[in-house]
CSV table of C-alpha atoms and ligand atoms in Angstrom, one decimal:
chain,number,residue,atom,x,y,z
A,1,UNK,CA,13.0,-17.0,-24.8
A,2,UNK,CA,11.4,-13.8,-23.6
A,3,UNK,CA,13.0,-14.2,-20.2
A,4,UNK,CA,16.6,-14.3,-22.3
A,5,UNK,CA,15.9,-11.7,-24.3
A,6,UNK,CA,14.8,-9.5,-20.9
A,7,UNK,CA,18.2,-10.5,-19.3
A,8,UNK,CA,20.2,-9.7,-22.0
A,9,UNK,CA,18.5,-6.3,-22.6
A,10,UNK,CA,19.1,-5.8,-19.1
A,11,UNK,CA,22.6,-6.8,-18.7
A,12,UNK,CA,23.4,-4.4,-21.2
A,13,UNK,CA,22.7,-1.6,-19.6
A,14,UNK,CA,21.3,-0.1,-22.8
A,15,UNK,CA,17.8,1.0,-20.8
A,16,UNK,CA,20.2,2.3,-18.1
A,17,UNK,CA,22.0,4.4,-20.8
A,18,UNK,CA,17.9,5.4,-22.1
A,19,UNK,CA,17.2,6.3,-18.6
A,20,UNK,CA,20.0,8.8,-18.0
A,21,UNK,CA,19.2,10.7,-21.1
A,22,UNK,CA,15.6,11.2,-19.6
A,23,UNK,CA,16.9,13.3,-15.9
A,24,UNK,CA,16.5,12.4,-12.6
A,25,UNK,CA,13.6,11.0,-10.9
A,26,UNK,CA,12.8,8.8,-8.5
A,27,UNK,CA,10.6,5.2,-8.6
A,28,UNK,CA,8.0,4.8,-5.6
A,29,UNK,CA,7.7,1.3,-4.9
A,30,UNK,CA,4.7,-0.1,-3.4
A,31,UNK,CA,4.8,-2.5,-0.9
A,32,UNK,CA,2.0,-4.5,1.7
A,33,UNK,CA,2.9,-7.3,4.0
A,34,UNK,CA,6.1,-9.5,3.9
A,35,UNK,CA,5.6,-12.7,5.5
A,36,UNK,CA,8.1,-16.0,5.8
A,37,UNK,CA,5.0,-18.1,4.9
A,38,UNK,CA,2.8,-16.1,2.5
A,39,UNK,CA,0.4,-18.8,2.8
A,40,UNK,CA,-0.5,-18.4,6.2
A,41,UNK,CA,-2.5,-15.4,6.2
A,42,UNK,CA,-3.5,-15.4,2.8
A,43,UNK,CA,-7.9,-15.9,3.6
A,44,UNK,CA,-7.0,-12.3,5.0
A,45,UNK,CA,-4.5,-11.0,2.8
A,46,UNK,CA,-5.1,-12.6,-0.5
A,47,UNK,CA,-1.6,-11.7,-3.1
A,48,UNK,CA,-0.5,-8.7,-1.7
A,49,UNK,CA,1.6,-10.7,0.6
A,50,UNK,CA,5.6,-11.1,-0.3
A,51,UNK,CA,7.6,-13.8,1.1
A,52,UNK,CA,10.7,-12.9,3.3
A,53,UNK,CA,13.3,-14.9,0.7
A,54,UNK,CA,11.9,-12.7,-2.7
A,55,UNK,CA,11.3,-9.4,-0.4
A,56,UNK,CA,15.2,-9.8,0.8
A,57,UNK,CA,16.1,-10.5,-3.0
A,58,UNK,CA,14.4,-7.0,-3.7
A,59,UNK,CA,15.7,-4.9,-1.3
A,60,UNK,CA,19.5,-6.6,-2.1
A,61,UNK,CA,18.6,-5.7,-5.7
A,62,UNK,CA,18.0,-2.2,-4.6
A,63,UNK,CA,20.9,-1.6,-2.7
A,64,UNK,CA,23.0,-3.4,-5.5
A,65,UNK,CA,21.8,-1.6,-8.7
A,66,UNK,CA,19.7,1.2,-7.6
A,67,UNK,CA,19.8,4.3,-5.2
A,68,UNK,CA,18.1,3.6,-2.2
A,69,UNK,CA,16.6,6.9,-1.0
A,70,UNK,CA,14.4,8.5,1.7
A,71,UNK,CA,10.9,10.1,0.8
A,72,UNK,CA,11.5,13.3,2.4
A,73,UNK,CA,14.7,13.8,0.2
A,74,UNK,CA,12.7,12.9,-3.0
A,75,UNK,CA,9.9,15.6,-2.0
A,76,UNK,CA,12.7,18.2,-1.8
A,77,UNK,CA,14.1,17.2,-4.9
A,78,UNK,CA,10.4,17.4,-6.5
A,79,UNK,CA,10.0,20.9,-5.3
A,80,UNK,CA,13.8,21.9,-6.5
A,81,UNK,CA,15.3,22.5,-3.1
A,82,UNK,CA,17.7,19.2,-3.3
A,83,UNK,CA,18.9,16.7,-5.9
A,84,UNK,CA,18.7,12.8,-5.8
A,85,UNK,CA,21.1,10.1,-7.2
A,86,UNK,CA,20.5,8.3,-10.8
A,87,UNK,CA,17.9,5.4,-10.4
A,88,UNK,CA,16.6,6.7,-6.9
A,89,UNK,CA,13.9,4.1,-5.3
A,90,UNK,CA,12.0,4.7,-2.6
A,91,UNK,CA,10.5,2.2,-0.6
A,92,UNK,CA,6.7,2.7,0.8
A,93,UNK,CA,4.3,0.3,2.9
A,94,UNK,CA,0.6,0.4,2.7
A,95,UNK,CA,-2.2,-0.5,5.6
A,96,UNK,CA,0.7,-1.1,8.6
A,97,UNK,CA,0.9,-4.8,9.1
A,98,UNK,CA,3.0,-5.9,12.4
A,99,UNK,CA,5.3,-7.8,9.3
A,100,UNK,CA,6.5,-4.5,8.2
A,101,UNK,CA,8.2,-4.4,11.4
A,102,UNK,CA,9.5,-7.7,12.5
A,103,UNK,CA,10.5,-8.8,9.2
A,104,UNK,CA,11.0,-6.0,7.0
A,105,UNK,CA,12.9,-3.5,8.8
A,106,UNK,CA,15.4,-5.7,9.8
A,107,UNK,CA,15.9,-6.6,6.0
A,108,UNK,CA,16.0,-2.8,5.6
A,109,UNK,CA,18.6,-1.6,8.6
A,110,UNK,CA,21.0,-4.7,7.1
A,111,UNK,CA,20.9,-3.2,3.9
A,112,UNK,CA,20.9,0.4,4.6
A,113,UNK,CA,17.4,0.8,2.8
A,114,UNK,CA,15.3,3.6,4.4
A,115,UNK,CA,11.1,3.4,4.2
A,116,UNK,CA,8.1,5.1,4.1
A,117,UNK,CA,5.2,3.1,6.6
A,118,UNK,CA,1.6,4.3,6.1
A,119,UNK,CA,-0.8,3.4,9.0
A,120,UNK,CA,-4.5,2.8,9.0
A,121,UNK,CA,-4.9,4.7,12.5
A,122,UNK,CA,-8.5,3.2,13.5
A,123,UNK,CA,-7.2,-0.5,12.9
A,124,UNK,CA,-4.1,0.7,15.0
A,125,UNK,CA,-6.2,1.7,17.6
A,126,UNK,CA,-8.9,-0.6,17.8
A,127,UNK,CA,-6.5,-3.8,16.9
A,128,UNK,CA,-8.5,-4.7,14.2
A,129,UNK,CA,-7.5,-5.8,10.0
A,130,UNK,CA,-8.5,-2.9,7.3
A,131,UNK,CA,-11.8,-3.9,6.2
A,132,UNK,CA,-10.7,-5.4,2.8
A,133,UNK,CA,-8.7,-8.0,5.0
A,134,UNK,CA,-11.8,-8.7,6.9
A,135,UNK,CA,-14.8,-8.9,4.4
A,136,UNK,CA,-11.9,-11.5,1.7
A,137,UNK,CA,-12.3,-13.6,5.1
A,138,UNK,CA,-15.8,-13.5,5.5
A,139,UNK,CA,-15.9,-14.4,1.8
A,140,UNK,CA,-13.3,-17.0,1.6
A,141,UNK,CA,-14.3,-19.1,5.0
A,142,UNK,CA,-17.8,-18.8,4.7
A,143,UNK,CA,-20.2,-22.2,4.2
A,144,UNK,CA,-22.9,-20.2,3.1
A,145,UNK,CA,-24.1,-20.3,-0.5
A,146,UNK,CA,-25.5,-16.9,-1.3
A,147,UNK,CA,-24.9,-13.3,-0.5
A,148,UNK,CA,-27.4,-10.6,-1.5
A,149,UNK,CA,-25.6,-6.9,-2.0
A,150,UNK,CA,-27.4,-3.6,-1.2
A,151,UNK,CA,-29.5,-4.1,-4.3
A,152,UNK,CA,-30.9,-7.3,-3.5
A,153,UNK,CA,-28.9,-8.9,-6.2
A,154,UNK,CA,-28.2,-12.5,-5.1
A,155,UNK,CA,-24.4,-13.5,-5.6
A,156,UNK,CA,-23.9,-17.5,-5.5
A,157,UNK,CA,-20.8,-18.7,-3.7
A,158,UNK,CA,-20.3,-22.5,-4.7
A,159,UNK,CA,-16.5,-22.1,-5.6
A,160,UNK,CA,-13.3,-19.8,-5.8
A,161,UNK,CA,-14.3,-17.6,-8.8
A,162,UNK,CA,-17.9,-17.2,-7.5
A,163,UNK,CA,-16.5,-16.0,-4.2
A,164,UNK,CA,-13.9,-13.5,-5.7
A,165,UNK,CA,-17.1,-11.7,-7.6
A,166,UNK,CA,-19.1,-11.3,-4.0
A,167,UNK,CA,-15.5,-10.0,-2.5
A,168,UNK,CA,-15.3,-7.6,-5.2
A,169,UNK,CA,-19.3,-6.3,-5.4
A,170,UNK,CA,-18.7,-6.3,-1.3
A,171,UNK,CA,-15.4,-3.9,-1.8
A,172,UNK,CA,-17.4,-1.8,-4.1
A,173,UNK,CA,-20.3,-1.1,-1.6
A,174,UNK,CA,-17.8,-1.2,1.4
A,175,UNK,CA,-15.2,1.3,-0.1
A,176,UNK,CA,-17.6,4.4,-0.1
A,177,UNK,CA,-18.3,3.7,3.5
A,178,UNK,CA,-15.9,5.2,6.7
A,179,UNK,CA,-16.3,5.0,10.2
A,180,UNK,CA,-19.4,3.2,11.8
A,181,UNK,CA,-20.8,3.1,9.2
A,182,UNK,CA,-18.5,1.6,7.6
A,183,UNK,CA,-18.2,-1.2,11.0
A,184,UNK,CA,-21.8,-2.1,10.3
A,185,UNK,CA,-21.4,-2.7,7.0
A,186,UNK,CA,-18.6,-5.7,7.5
A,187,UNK,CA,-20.7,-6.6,10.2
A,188,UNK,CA,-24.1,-7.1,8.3
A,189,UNK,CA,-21.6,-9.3,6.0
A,190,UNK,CA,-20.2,-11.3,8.4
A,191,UNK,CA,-23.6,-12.1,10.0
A,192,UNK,CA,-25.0,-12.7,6.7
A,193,UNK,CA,-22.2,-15.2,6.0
A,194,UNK,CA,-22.4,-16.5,9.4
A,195,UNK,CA,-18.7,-16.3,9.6
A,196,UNK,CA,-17.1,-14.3,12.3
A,197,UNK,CA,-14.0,-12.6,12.1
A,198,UNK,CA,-11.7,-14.0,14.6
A,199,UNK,CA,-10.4,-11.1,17.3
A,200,UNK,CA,-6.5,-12.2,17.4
A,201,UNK,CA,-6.6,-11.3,13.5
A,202,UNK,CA,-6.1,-7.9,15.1
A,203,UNK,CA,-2.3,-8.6,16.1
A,204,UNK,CA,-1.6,-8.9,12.6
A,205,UNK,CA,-1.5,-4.6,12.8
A,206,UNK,CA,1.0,-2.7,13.9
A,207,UNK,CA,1.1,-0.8,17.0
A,208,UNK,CA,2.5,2.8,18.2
A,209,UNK,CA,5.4,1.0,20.0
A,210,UNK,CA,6.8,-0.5,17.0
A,211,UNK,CA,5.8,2.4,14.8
A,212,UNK,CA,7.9,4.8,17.4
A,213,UNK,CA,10.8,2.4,17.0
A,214,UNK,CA,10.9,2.3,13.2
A,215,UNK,CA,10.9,6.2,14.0
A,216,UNK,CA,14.0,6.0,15.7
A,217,UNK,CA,15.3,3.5,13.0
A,218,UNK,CA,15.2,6.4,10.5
A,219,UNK,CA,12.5,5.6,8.6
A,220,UNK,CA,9.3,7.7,7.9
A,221,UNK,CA,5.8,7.0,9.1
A,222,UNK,CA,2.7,8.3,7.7
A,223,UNK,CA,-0.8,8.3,7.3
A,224,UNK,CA,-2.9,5.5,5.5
A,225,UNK,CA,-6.3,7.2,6.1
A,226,UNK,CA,-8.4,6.5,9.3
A,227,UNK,CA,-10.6,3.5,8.3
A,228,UNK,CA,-9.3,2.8,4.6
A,229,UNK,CA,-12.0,4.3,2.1
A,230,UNK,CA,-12.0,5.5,-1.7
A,231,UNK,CA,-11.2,8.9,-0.9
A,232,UNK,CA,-12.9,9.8,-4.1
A,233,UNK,CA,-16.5,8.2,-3.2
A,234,UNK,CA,-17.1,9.8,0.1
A,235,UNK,CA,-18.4,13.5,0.7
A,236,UNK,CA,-15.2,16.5,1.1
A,237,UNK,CA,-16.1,16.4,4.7
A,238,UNK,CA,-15.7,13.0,5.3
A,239,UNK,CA,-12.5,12.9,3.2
A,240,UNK,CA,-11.0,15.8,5.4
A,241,UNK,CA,-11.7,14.2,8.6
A,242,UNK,CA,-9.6,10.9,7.3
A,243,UNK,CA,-7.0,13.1,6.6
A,244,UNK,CA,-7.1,15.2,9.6
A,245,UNK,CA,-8.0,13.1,12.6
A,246,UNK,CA,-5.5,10.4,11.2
A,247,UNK,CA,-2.7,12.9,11.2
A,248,UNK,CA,-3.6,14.4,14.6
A,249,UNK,CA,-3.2,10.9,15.8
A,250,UNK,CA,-0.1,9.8,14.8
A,251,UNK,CA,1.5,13.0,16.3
A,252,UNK,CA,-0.1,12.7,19.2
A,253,UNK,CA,1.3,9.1,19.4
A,254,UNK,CA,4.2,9.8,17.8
A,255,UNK,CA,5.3,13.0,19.0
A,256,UNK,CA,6.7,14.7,15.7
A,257,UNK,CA,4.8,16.0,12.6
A,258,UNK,CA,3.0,13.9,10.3
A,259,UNK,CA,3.9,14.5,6.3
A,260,UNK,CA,2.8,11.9,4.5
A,261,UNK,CA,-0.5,10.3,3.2
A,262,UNK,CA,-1.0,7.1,1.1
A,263,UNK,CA,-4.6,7.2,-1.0
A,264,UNK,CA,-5.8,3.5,-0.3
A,265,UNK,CA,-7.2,2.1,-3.4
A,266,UNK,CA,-9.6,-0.9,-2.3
A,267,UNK,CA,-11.6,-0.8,-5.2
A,268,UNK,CA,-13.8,1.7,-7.8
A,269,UNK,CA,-11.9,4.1,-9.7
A,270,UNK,CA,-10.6,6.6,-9.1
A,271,UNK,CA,-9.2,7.0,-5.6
A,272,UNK,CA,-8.3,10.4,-5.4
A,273,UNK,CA,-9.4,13.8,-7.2
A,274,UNK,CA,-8.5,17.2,-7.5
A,275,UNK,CA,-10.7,18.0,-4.4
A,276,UNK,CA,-8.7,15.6,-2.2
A,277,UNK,CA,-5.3,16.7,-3.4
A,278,UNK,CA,-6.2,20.0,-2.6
A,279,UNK,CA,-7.3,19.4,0.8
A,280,UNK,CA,-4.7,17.1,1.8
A,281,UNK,CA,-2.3,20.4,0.9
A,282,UNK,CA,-4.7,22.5,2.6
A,283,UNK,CA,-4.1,20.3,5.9
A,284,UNK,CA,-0.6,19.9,6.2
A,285,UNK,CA,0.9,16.8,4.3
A,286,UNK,CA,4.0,17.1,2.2
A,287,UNK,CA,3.4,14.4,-0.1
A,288,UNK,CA,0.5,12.1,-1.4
A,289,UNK,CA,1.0,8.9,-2.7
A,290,UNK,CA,-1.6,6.6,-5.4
A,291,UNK,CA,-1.3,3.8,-7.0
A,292,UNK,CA,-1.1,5.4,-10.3
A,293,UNK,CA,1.7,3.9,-12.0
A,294,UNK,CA,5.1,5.7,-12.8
A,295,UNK,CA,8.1,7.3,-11.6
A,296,UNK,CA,7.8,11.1,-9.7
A,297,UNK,CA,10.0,14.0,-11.7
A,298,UNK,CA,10.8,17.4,-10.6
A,299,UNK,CA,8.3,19.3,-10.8
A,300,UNK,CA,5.5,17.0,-10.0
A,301,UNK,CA,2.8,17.8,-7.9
A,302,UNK,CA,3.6,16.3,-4.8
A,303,UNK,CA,0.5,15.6,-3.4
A,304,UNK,CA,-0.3,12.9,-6.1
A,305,UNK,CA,2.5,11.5,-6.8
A,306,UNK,CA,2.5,7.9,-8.8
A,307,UNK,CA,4.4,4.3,-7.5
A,308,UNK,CA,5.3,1.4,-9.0
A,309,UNK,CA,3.7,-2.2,-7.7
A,310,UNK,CA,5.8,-4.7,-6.3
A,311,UNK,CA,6.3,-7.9,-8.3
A,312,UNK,CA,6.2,-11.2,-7.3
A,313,UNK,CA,9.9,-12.2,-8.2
A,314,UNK,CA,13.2,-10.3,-8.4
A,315,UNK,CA,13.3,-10.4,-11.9
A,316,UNK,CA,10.3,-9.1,-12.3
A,317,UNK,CA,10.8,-6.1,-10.2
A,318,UNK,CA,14.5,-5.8,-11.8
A,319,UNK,CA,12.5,-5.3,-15.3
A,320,UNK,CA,9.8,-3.0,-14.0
A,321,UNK,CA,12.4,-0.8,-12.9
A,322,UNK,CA,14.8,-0.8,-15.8
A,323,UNK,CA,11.6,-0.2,-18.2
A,324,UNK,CA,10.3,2.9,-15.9
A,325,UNK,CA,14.0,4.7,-16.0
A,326,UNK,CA,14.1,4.1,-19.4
A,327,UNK,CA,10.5,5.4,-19.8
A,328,UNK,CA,8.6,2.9,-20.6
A,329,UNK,CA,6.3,1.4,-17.9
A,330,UNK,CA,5.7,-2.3,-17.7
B,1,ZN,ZN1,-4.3,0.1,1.8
C-alpha cells in the first residue's frame, strides 16, 4: 500500500512541481563498489556493495528523469559563475575499488553519466583494502572467541551480532589512527584474531592506470584521504598531511590538478569540522564532500558540501530523489 501510494505520488509529478518552486540545486549521490555478485566480497565489503543489474537501473533512472551533471559544473554553479539543469545529480565514488572501473564506467560512458572517483592513495599505492574492509574480515572469518579493545574490555564473538559490535568498537579505535600507526593497529587485530588478511585482496583497489583512463573518459578523480581516518579525531597536522600528500600524489600520478576531497566517514561522529574545511580550502581543493545528507544550493559552502546515500533498489533511489527536490529528505 505504501509502495502504491509512493508510485502514485511519484507519477504525478506533483513533488517535481514542489521541487521547481524551491530553485536549482544539485543531489550528490554517494556511491562504493558495484559488483555483478555482491555476495562475493561481502566479508570485505559488508552492504556498501551494489549489484551491476540495480546500479545499471540507477544510472538509466538518472539519465531518464534527471540531469546528469559533472561536479566541476555544480561547483561553479555553487559559487555563481554558471548555472545547472532542474533535478541535476551528480554521481560520486568513495574508497576507489577496481569495480568502479571495470563495471561502472562502462555503465556510465553507455549512458552519458559523467563521475566523480575519490581514491584512498596509500591503498592505491601499497595494493592494499581501506582499513574498514580489512579489520570487517578479520572480524567476520575469525574462529576466535574473544577480542579485547584498547581498554581491556573483553568483546565475545560467538555469532553475527556479537561480531558486528567488536567490528564497530574496532572502527572506533581504528578511525582516529592514520599511517603506521594506523598499519599496527589492524595488525595487532589480525594477530589477535589469528586471521590474516589475504594479500590478493589488494587487487580489489584501483590503480593509476585505470584511474588515468577514467581521466581521459571525462570523469573527475579526486582525493579520498591517504589512509582513510575521521578527519575530525586526529590532530590539524595529521589532518593536513592526508589532505596534502594525498593530493600531491594523484598529480604526480596523474599529471593535472587535484580539486576534489571526499571526508571518509568510517565511524564516530562527526567527520569533519570547521578546522578541516578550512584547511582543505587553505590547500587547494575546490570542493569537499561528507556524508551529511541533502542536496548542495547556490551559495553553499563548497568545501562541505552534503550527498545523498545510494539505495538498494531503483525505487528506492527514485523516491529519495523526488523527496530531496521537493525538500524533504528521506
Ligand atoms: Zn570511504
Amino acid at each position: 500500500m505504501k509502495d502504491l501510494i509512493k508510485r502514485t505520488i511519484v507519477g504525478s509529478r506533483l513533488l517535481q512541481a514542489a521541487g521547481r518552486l524551491r530553485g536549482p540545486s544539485a543531489a550528490i549521490l554517494m556511491y562504493h563498489s558495484v559488483m555483478e555478485d555482491p555476495g562475493s566480497q561481502e566479508a570485505y565489503l559488508g552492504e556498501i556493495i551494489l549489484s551491476q543489474k540495480v546500479f545499471r537501473q540507477q544510472i538509466e533512472l538518472l539519465a531518464r528523469r534527471f540531469r546528469p551533471t559533472s561536479l566541476d559544473q555544480v561547483e561553479r554553479f555553487i559559487n555563481g559563475k554558471a548555472e545547472i539543469p532542474d533535478r541535476a545529480v551528480v554521481v560520486t565514488f568513495d574508497d576507489g575499488y577496481t569495480d568502479n572501473y571495470e563495471i561502472a564506467a562502462p555503465v556510465l560512458n553507455e549512458l552519458g553519466v559523467p563521475a566523480t572517483f575519490y581514491a584512498t592513495v596509500e591503498c592505491v599505492d601499497r595494493r592494499m583494502l581501506p582499513w574498514p574492509a580489512r579489520l570487517r574480515f578479520c572480524f567476520r572469518k575469525t574462529k576466535q572467541k574473544r577480542w579485547t579493545d584498547s581498554s581491556g574490555k573483553v568483546w565475545p564473538l560467538s555469532n553475527k551480532p556479537e561480531r558486528e559490535g567488536a567490528f564497530l568498537r574496532a572502527c572506533d579505535e581504528c578511525c582516529q589512527l592514520t599511517g603506521a600507526v594506523q598499519e599496527k593497529y589492524v595488525a595487532s587485530v589480525a594477530n589477535e584474531l589469528d586471521n590474516q588478511v589475504p594479500v590478493d585482496s589488494g587487487a580489489l583497489m584501483m590503480n593509476y592506470d585505470q584511474m588515468r583512463a577514467l581521466v581521459r573518459q571525462g570523469h573527475i578523480v579526486g582525493s579520498h584521504t591517504l589512509t582513510h581516518p575521521n578527519m575530525a579525531y586526529v590532530n590539524s597536522d595529521v589532518a593536513r598531511h592526508e589532505m596534502i600528500e594525498s593530493k600531491r600524489r594523484l598529480e604526480q600520478e596523474l599529471g593535472n590538478p587535484v580539486l576534489h576531497f571526499a571526508y571518509p566517514c568510517p565511524a564516530l561522529s562527526p567527520h569533519w569540522t570547521e578546522g578541516t574545511v578550512a584547511a582543505s580550502r587553505e590547500i587547494g581543493y575546490a570542493t569537499a564532500v561528507t556524508t551529511n545528507g541533502g542536496l548542495a544550493r547556490q551559495g553553499d559552502d563548497t568545501l562541505r558540501l552534503k550527498r545523498i546515500g545510494s539505495r538498494e533498489t531503483v525505487e528506492a533511489l527514485q523516491w529519495s530523489l523526488e523527496c530531496a527536490f521537493a525538500g524533504h529528505l528521506r
